[in-house]
Amino acid sequence: MNSDPSPLPVRAVRPSQPRFLWHHFTMRFSSTPRGARLARRLAGERLDAWGIPYGSDAHDVLTLIVAELSANAVRHGRVPGRDFRLRLSAEGATLRVEVTDSRGESIPALAESFNDDLDGRRGLLLVAALTDRWGWYPCVDGPGKTVWAVLGGGLS
């Protein structure tokens, strides 16, 4: 039996890490320039809500990655009448961007340099330079492919 009648001190504990360490966002967009712009804008809003504020270097880099991959889905992966899908996932300090389109035969490839006039593809050079790693894989549940990029650490 406790003979000390005084209650234990109550101390507010504030975690140094975000309360929710995992976030996920998925949405389909029309395979049009307008759909790509909307994907970039909504991704920016999600990132801000997840604690990656507007105007920060991380926010700018991540929205650029979303913009490039979404524009590529519209330009090189478009099938009339089919949407592309944007998926963002954050776990701790790592964020993954995935864009899935409907054209599996259009394989993403890096241009040799920024000087090459290769009908685009320079956007993937930016993605490769700004992320820790990127790649693609064919869709397992239908036609198309997913292009992904991962940026880890330093996302505050």
mmCIF file with all atom_site columns, C-alpha atoms in Angstrom:
data_model
loop_
_atom_site.group_PDB
_atom_site.id
_atom_site.type_symbol
_atom_site.label_atom_id
_atom_site.label_alt_id
_atom_site.label_comp_id
_atom_site.label_asym_id
_atom_site.label_entity_id
_atom_site.label_seq_id
_atom_site.pdbx_PDB_ins_code
_atom_site.Cartn_x
_atom_site.Cartn_y
_atom_site.Cartn_z
_atom_site.occupancy
_atom_site.B_iso_or_equiv
_atom_site.pdbx_formal_charge
_atom_site.auth_seq_id
_atom_site.auth_comp_id
_atom_site.auth_asym_id
_atom_site.auth_atom_id
_atom_site.pdbx_PDB_model_num
ATOM 1   C CA . MET A 1 1   ? 0.000  0.000  0.000   1.00 0.00 ? 1   MET A CA 1
ATOM 2   C CA . ASN A 1 2   ? 1.274  3.440  -0.933  1.00 0.00 ? 2   ASN A CA 1
ATOM 3   C CA . SER A 1 3   ? 1.350  5.847  1.968   1.00 0.00 ? 3   SER A CA 1
ATOM 4   C CA . ASP A 1 4   ? 2.212  8.898  -0.168  1.00 0.00 ? 4   ASP A CA 1
ATOM 5   C CA . PRO A 1 5   ? -1.087 10.642 -1.000  1.00 0.00 ? 5   PRO A CA 1
ATOM 6   C CA . SER A 1 6   ? 0.429  13.060 -3.529  1.00 0.00 ? 6   SER A CA 1
ATOM 7   C CA . PRO A 1 7   ? -0.336 12.179 -7.157  1.00 0.00 ? 7   PRO A CA 1
ATOM 8   C CA . LEU A 1 8   ? 2.420  11.498 -9.592  1.00 0.00 ? 8   LEU A CA 1
ATOM 9   C CA . PRO A 1 9   ? 3.474  14.589 -11.541 1.00 0.00 ? 9   PRO A CA 1
ATOM 10  C CA . VAL A 1 10  ? 1.817  14.824 -14.929 1.00 0.00 ? 10  VAL A CA 1
ATOM 11  C CA . ARG A 1 11  ? 4.162  15.941 -17.648 1.00 0.00 ? 11  ARG A CA 1
ATOM 12  C CA . ALA A 1 12  ? 3.158  16.739 -21.194 1.00 0.00 ? 12  ALA A CA 1
ATOM 13  C CA . VAL A 1 13  ? 5.177  14.616 -23.547 1.00 0.00 ? 13  VAL A CA 1
ATOM 14  C CA . ARG A 1 14  ? 5.658  15.985 -27.003 1.00 0.00 ? 14  ARG A CA 1
ATOM 15  C CA . PRO A 1 15  ? 7.172  13.563 -29.461 1.00 0.00 ? 15  PRO A CA 1
ATOM 16  C CA . SER A 1 16  ? 9.994  14.890 -31.583 1.00 0.00 ? 16  SER A CA 1
ATOM 17  C CA . GLN A 1 17  ? 8.820  12.797 -34.542 1.00 0.00 ? 17  GLN A CA 1
ATOM 18  C CA . PRO A 1 18  ? 5.494  13.248 -36.327 1.00 0.00 ? 18  PRO A CA 1
ATOM 19  C CA . ARG A 1 19  ? 2.689  11.289 -34.722 1.00 0.00 ? 19  ARG A CA 1
ATOM 20  C CA . PHE A 1 20  ? 1.896  9.449  -37.944 1.00 0.00 ? 20  PHE A CA 1
ATOM 21  C CA . LEU A 1 21  ? 5.068  8.200  -39.566 1.00 0.00 ? 21  LEU A CA 1
ATOM 22  C CA . TRP A 1 22  ? 3.352  6.752  -42.630 1.00 0.00 ? 22  TRP A CA 1
ATOM 23  C CA . HIS A 1 23  ? 1.267  8.636  -45.198 1.00 0.00 ? 23  HIS A CA 1
ATOM 24  C CA . HIS A 1 24  ? -0.305 7.501  -48.435 1.00 0.00 ? 24  HIS A CA 1
ATOM 25  C CA . PHE A 1 25  ? -2.094 9.292  -51.294 1.00 0.00 ? 25  PHE A CA 1
ATOM 26  C CA . THR A 1 26  ? -3.400 7.770  -54.514 1.00 0.00 ? 26  THR A CA 1
ATOM 27  C CA . MET A 1 27  ? -5.521 9.383  -57.199 1.00 0.00 ? 27  MET A CA 1
ATOM 28  C CA . ARG A 1 28  ? -6.280 8.937  -60.893 1.00 0.00 ? 28  ARG A CA 1
ATOM 29  C CA . PHE A 1 29  ? -6.022 11.853 -63.308 1.00 0.00 ? 29  PHE A CA 1
ATOM 30  C CA . SER A 1 30  ? -7.013 12.350 -66.931 1.00 0.00 ? 30  SER A CA 1
ATOM 31  C CA . SER A 1 31  ? -4.134 11.757 -69.338 1.00 0.00 ? 31  SER A CA 1
ATOM 32  C CA . THR A 1 32  ? -4.087 15.394 -70.391 1.00 0.00 ? 32  THR A CA 1
ATOM 33  C CA . PRO A 1 33  ? -1.831 18.367 -69.642 1.00 0.00 ? 33  PRO A CA 1
ATOM 34  C CA . ARG A 1 34  ? -4.559 19.601 -67.305 1.00 0.00 ? 34  ARG A CA 1
ATOM 35  C CA . GLY A 1 35  ? -4.518 16.266 -65.456 1.00 0.00 ? 35  GLY A CA 1
ATOM 36  C CA . ALA A 1 36  ? -0.725 16.503 -65.052 1.00 0.00 ? 36  ALA A CA 1
ATOM 37  C CA . ARG A 1 37  ? -1.019 20.043 -63.638 1.00 0.00 ? 37  ARG A CA 1
ATOM 38  C CA . LEU A 1 38  ? -3.724 18.922 -61.217 1.00 0.00 ? 38  LEU A CA 1
ATOM 39  C CA . ALA A 1 39  ? -1.566 15.983 -60.081 1.00 0.00 ? 39  ALA A CA 1
ATOM 40  C CA . ARG A 1 40  ? 1.314  18.371 -59.315 1.00 0.00 ? 40  ARG A CA 1
ATOM 41  C CA . ARG A 1 41  ? -0.957 20.775 -57.457 1.00 0.00 ? 41  ARG A CA 1
ATOM 42  C CA . LEU A 1 42  ? -2.642 18.090 -55.336 1.00 0.00 ? 42  LEU A CA 1
ATOM 43  C CA . ALA A 1 43  ? 0.710  16.462 -54.590 1.00 0.00 ? 43  ALA A CA 1
ATOM 44  C CA . GLY A 1 44  ? 1.944  19.837 -53.345 1.00 0.00 ? 44  GLY A CA 1
ATOM 45  C CA . GLU A 1 45  ? -1.038 20.143 -51.029 1.00 0.00 ? 45  GLU A CA 1
ATOM 46  C CA . ARG A 1 46  ? -0.507 16.603 -49.685 1.00 0.00 ? 46  ARG A CA 1
ATOM 47  C CA . LEU A 1 47  ? 3.173  17.238 -49.048 1.00 0.00 ? 47  LEU A CA 1
ATOM 48  C CA . ASP A 1 48  ? 2.377  20.426 -47.148 1.00 0.00 ? 48  ASP A CA 1
ATOM 49  C CA . ALA A 1 49  ? -0.219 18.584 -45.048 1.00 0.00 ? 49  ALA A CA 1
ATOM 50  C CA . TRP A 1 50  ? 2.392  15.898 -44.293 1.00 0.00 ? 50  TRP A CA 1
ATOM 51  C CA . GLY A 1 51  ? 4.813  18.480 -42.915 1.00 0.00 ? 51  GLY A CA 1
ATOM 52  C CA . ILE A 1 52  ? 6.863  19.226 -46.035 1.00 0.00 ? 52  ILE A CA 1
ATOM 53  C CA . PRO A 1 53  ? 5.970  22.924 -46.309 1.00 0.00 ? 53  PRO A CA 1
ATOM 54  C CA . TYR A 1 54  ? 5.461  24.994 -49.439 1.00 0.00 ? 54  TYR A CA 1
ATOM 55  C CA . GLY A 1 55  ? 8.628  26.808 -50.413 1.00 0.00 ? 55  GLY A CA 1
ATOM 56  C CA . SER A 1 56  ? 10.992 24.315 -48.803 1.00 0.00 ? 56  SER A CA 1
ATOM 57  C CA . ASP A 1 57  ? 13.676 22.696 -50.951 1.00 0.00 ? 57  ASP A CA 1
ATOM 58  C CA . ALA A 1 58  ? 12.164 19.250 -50.349 1.00 0.00 ? 58  ALA A CA 1
ATOM 59  C CA . HIS A 1 59  ? 8.683  20.446 -51.407 1.00 0.00 ? 59  HIS A CA 1
ATOM 60  C CA . ASP A 1 60  ? 10.044 22.035 -54.572 1.00 0.00 ? 60  ASP A CA 1
ATOM 61  C CA . VAL A 1 61  ? 12.045 18.929 -55.514 1.00 0.00 ? 61  VAL A CA 1
ATOM 62  C CA . LEU A 1 62  ? 9.161  16.551 -54.859 1.00 0.00 ? 62  LEU A CA 1
ATOM 63  C CA . THR A 1 63  ? 6.613  18.598 -56.813 1.00 0.00 ? 63  THR A CA 1
ATOM 64  C CA . LEU A 1 64  ? 9.104  18.817 -59.700 1.00 0.00 ? 64  LEU A CA 1
ATOM 65  C CA . ILE A 1 65  ? 9.423  15.021 -59.670 1.00 0.00 ? 65  ILE A CA 1
ATOM 66  C CA . VAL A 1 66  ? 5.629  14.634 -59.688 1.00 0.00 ? 66  VAL A CA 1
ATOM 67  C CA . ALA A 1 67  ? 5.379  17.174 -62.525 1.00 0.00 ? 67  ALA A CA 1
ATOM 68  C CA . GLU A 1 68  ? 8.006  15.402 -64.653 1.00 0.00 ? 68  GLU A CA 1
ATOM 69  C CA . LEU A 1 69  ? 6.619  11.899 -64.150 1.00 0.00 ? 69  LEU A CA 1
ATOM 70  C CA . SER A 1 70  ? 3.022  13.060 -64.700 1.00 0.00 ? 70  SER A CA 1
ATOM 71  C CA . ALA A 1 71  ? 3.970  14.962 -67.863 1.00 0.00 ? 71  ALA A CA 1
ATOM 72  C CA . ASN A 1 72  ? 5.771  11.859 -69.143 1.00 0.00 ? 72  ASN A CA 1
ATOM 73  C CA . ALA A 1 73  ? 2.683  9.735  -68.451 1.00 0.00 ? 73  ALA A CA 1
ATOM 74  C CA . VAL A 1 74  ? 0.596  12.167 -70.492 1.00 0.00 ? 74  VAL A CA 1
ATOM 75  C CA . ARG A 1 75  ? 3.120  12.598 -73.304 1.00 0.00 ? 75  ARG A CA 1
ATOM 76  C CA . HIS A 1 76  ? 4.559  9.095  -73.674 1.00 0.00 ? 76  HIS A CA 1
ATOM 77  C CA . GLY A 1 77  ? 2.145  6.795  -71.840 1.00 0.00 ? 77  GLY A CA 1
ATOM 78  C CA . ARG A 1 78  ? -1.234 8.105  -72.922 1.00 0.00 ? 78  ARG A CA 1
ATOM 79  C CA . VAL A 1 79  ? -3.898 5.766  -74.203 1.00 0.00 ? 79  VAL A CA 1
ATOM 80  C CA . PRO A 1 80  ? -7.071 7.649  -75.209 1.00 0.00 ? 80  PRO A CA 1
ATOM 81  C CA . GLY A 1 81  ? -9.797 7.184  -72.616 1.00 0.00 ? 81  GLY A CA 1
ATOM 82  C CA . ARG A 1 82  ? -7.437 5.903  -69.906 1.00 0.00 ? 82  ARG A CA 1
ATOM 83  C CA . ASP A 1 83  ? -6.215 7.814  -66.885 1.00 0.00 ? 83  ASP A CA 1
ATOM 84  C CA . PHE A 1 84  ? -2.830 7.808  -65.199 1.00 0.00 ? 84  PHE A CA 1
ATOM 85  C CA . ARG A 1 85  ? -2.419 7.169  -61.480 1.00 0.00 ? 85  ARG A CA 1
ATOM 86  C CA . LEU A 1 86  ? -0.282 9.104  -59.020 1.00 0.00 ? 86  LEU A CA 1
ATOM 87  C CA . ARG A 1 87  ? 0.730  7.434  -55.780 1.00 0.00 ? 87  ARG A CA 1
ATOM 88  C CA . LEU A 1 88  ? 2.683  9.178  -53.023 1.00 0.00 ? 88  LEU A CA 1
ATOM 89  C CA . SER A 1 89  ? 3.835  7.359  -49.924 1.00 0.00 ? 89  SER A CA 1
ATOM 90  C CA . ALA A 1 90  ? 5.914  8.648  -47.046 1.00 0.00 ? 90  ALA A CA 1
ATOM 91  C CA . GLU A 1 91  ? 7.481  6.535  -44.383 1.00 0.00 ? 91  GLU A CA 1
ATOM 92  C CA . GLY A 1 92  ? 9.609  8.349  -41.864 1.00 0.00 ? 92  GLY A CA 1
ATOM 93  C CA . ALA A 1 93  ? 11.927 10.592 -43.884 1.00 0.00 ? 93  ALA A CA 1
ATOM 94  C CA . THR A 1 94  ? 11.559 8.688  -47.181 1.00 0.00 ? 94  THR A CA 1
ATOM 95  C CA . LEU A 1 95  ? 9.064  9.624  -49.871 1.00 0.00 ? 95  LEU A CA 1
ATOM 96  C CA . ARG A 1 96  ? 8.193  7.524  -52.906 1.00 0.00 ? 96  ARG A CA 1
ATOM 97  C CA . VAL A 1 97  ? 6.479  8.894  -56.015 1.00 0.00 ? 97  VAL A CA 1
ATOM 98  C CA . GLU A 1 98  ? 4.859  6.457  -58.460 1.00 0.00 ? 98  GLU A CA 1
ATOM 99  C CA . VAL A 1 99  ? 3.095  7.303  -61.703 1.00 0.00 ? 99  VAL A CA 1
ATOM 100 C CA . THR A 1 100 ? 1.323  4.533  -63.583 1.00 0.00 ? 100 THR A CA 1
ATOM 101 C CA . ASP A 1 101 ? 0.198  4.906  -67.195 1.00 0.00 ? 101 ASP A CA 1
ATOM 102 C CA . SER A 1 102 ? -1.443 2.566  -69.699 1.00 0.00 ? 102 SER A CA 1
ATOM 103 C CA . ARG A 1 103 ? 1.326  2.102  -72.309 1.00 0.00 ? 103 ARG A CA 1
ATOM 104 C CA . GLY A 1 104 ? 3.686  -0.687 -71.411 1.00 0.00 ? 104 GLY A CA 1
ATOM 105 C CA . GLU A 1 105 ? 5.555  -0.619 -74.726 1.00 0.00 ? 105 GLU A CA 1
ATOM 106 C CA . SER A 1 106 ? 6.792  2.949  -74.161 1.00 0.00 ? 106 SER A CA 1
ATOM 107 C CA . ILE A 1 107 ? 9.856  2.279  -71.977 1.00 0.00 ? 107 ILE A CA 1
ATOM 108 C CA . PRO A 1 108 ? 11.367 5.164  -69.980 1.00 0.00 ? 108 PRO A CA 1
ATOM 109 C CA . ALA A 1 109 ? 14.994 5.871  -70.837 1.00 0.00 ? 109 ALA A CA 1
ATOM 110 C CA . LEU A 1 110 ? 17.512 8.514  -69.907 1.00 0.00 ? 110 LEU A CA 1
ATOM 111 C CA . ALA A 1 111 ? 18.804 10.855 -72.589 1.00 0.00 ? 111 ALA A CA 1
ATOM 112 C CA . GLU A 1 112 ? 22.554 10.741 -73.022 1.00 0.00 ? 112 GLU A CA 1
ATOM 113 C CA . SER A 1 113 ? 22.837 14.416 -72.077 1.00 0.00 ? 113 SER A CA 1
ATOM 114 C CA . PHE A 1 114 ? 20.870 17.642 -71.939 1.00 0.00 ? 114 PHE A CA 1
ATOM 115 C CA . ASN A 1 115 ? 22.219 18.486 -75.413 1.00 0.00 ? 115 ASN A CA 1
ATOM 116 C CA . ASP A 1 116 ? 20.516 15.553 -77.108 1.00 0.00 ? 116 ASP A CA 1
ATOM 117 C CA . ASP A 1 117 ? 17.387 16.459 -79.020 1.00 0.00 ? 117 ASP A CA 1
ATOM 118 C CA . LEU A 1 118 ? 15.504 13.282 -78.152 1.00 0.00 ? 118 LEU A CA 1
ATOM 119 C CA . ASP A 1 119 ? 11.872 14.402 -78.086 1.00 0.00 ? 119 ASP A CA 1
ATOM 120 C CA . GLY A 1 120 ? 11.885 14.856 -74.338 1.00 0.00 ? 120 GLY A CA 1
ATOM 121 C CA . ARG A 1 121 ? 13.531 12.377 -71.970 1.00 0.00 ? 121 ARG A CA 1
ATOM 122 C CA . ARG A 1 122 ? 15.549 15.151 -70.357 1.00 0.00 ? 122 ARG A CA 1
ATOM 123 C CA . GLY A 1 123 ? 12.979 15.194 -67.563 1.00 0.00 ? 123 GLY A CA 1
ATOM 124 C CA . LEU A 1 124 ? 14.191 11.778 -66.428 1.00 0.00 ? 124 LEU A CA 1
ATOM 125 C CA . LEU A 1 125 ? 17.712 13.214 -66.159 1.00 0.00 ? 125 LEU A CA 1
ATOM 126 C CA . LEU A 1 126 ? 16.294 15.692 -63.645 1.00 0.00 ? 126 LEU A CA 1
ATOM 127 C CA . VAL A 1 127 ? 14.491 12.924 -61.777 1.00 0.00 ? 127 VAL A CA 1
ATOM 128 C CA . ALA A 1 128 ? 17.673 10.834 -61.672 1.00 0.00 ? 128 ALA A CA 1
ATOM 129 C CA . ALA A 1 129 ? 19.744 13.787 -60.468 1.00 0.00 ? 129 ALA A CA 1
ATOM 130 C CA . LEU A 1 130 ? 17.296 14.851 -57.735 1.00 0.00 ? 130 LEU A CA 1
ATOM 131 C CA . THR A 1 131 ? 16.381 11.462 -56.274 1.00 0.00 ? 131 THR A CA 1
ATOM 132 C CA . ASP A 1 132 ? 18.238 8.692  -54.518 1.00 0.00 ? 132 ASP A CA 1
ATOM 133 C CA . ARG A 1 133 ? 16.995 6.140  -57.049 1.00 0.00 ? 133 ARG A CA 1
ATOM 134 C CA . TRP A 1 134 ? 14.342 5.695  -59.707 1.00 0.00 ? 134 TRP A CA 1
ATOM 135 C CA . GLY A 1 135 ? 13.129 2.995  -62.044 1.00 0.00 ? 135 GLY A CA 1
ATOM 136 C CA . TRP A 1 136 ? 10.113 1.414  -63.628 1.00 0.00 ? 136 TRP A CA 1
ATOM 137 C CA . TYR A 1 137 ? 8.278  -1.895 -63.719 1.00 0.00 ? 137 TYR A CA 1
ATOM 138 C CA . PRO A 1 138 ? 5.490  -3.319 -65.888 1.00 0.00 ? 138 PRO A CA 1
ATOM 139 C CA . CYS A 1 139 ? 2.002  -3.390 -64.401 1.00 0.00 ? 139 CYS A CA 1
ATOM 140 C CA . VAL A 1 140 ? 1.095  -6.805 -63.101 1.00 0.00 ? 140 VAL A CA 1
ATOM 141 C CA . ASP A 1 141 ? -2.666 -6.234 -63.240 1.00 0.00 ? 141 ASP A CA 1
ATOM 142 C CA . GLY A 1 142 ? -3.025 -4.974 -66.797 1.00 0.00 ? 142 GLY A CA 1
ATOM 143 C CA . PRO A 1 143 ? -1.309 -3.078 -69.582 1.00 0.00 ? 143 PRO A CA 1
ATOM 144 C CA . GLY A 1 144 ? 1.039  -0.259 -68.707 1.00 0.00 ? 144 GLY A CA 1
ATOM 145 C CA . LYS A 1 145 ? 3.966  0.549  -66.479 1.00 0.00 ? 145 LYS A CA 1
ATOM 146 C CA . THR A 1 146 ? 4.802  2.336  -63.263 1.00 0.00 ? 146 THR A CA 1
ATOM 147 C CA . VAL A 1 147 ? 7.683  4.796  -63.093 1.00 0.00 ? 147 VAL A CA 1
ATOM 148 C CA . TRP A 1 148 ? 8.867  5.424  -59.538 1.00 0.00 ? 148 TRP A CA 1
ATOM 149 C CA . ALA A 1 149 ? 11.356 7.635  -57.735 1.00 0.00 ? 149 ALA A CA 1
ATOM 150 C CA . VAL A 1 150 ? 12.520 7.614  -54.110 1.00 0.00 ? 150 VAL A CA 1
ATOM 151 C CA . LEU A 1 151 ? 13.870 10.526 -52.137 1.00 0.00 ? 151 LEU A CA 1
ATOM 152 C CA . GLY A 1 152 ? 15.060 9.714  -48.646 1.00 0.00 ? 152 GLY A CA 1
ATOM 153 C CA . GLY A 1 153 ? 16.287 11.674 -45.669 1.00 0.00 ? 153 GLY A CA 1
ATOM 154 C CA . GLY A 1 154 ? 16.353 15.426 -45.283 1.00 0.00 ? 154 GLY A CA 1
ATOM 155 C CA . LEU A 1 155 ? 12.670 15.907 -46.044 1.00 0.00 ? 155 LEU A CA 1
ATOM 156 C CA . SER A 1 156 ? 12.017 18.412 -43.299 1.00 0.00 ? 156 SER A CA 1
#
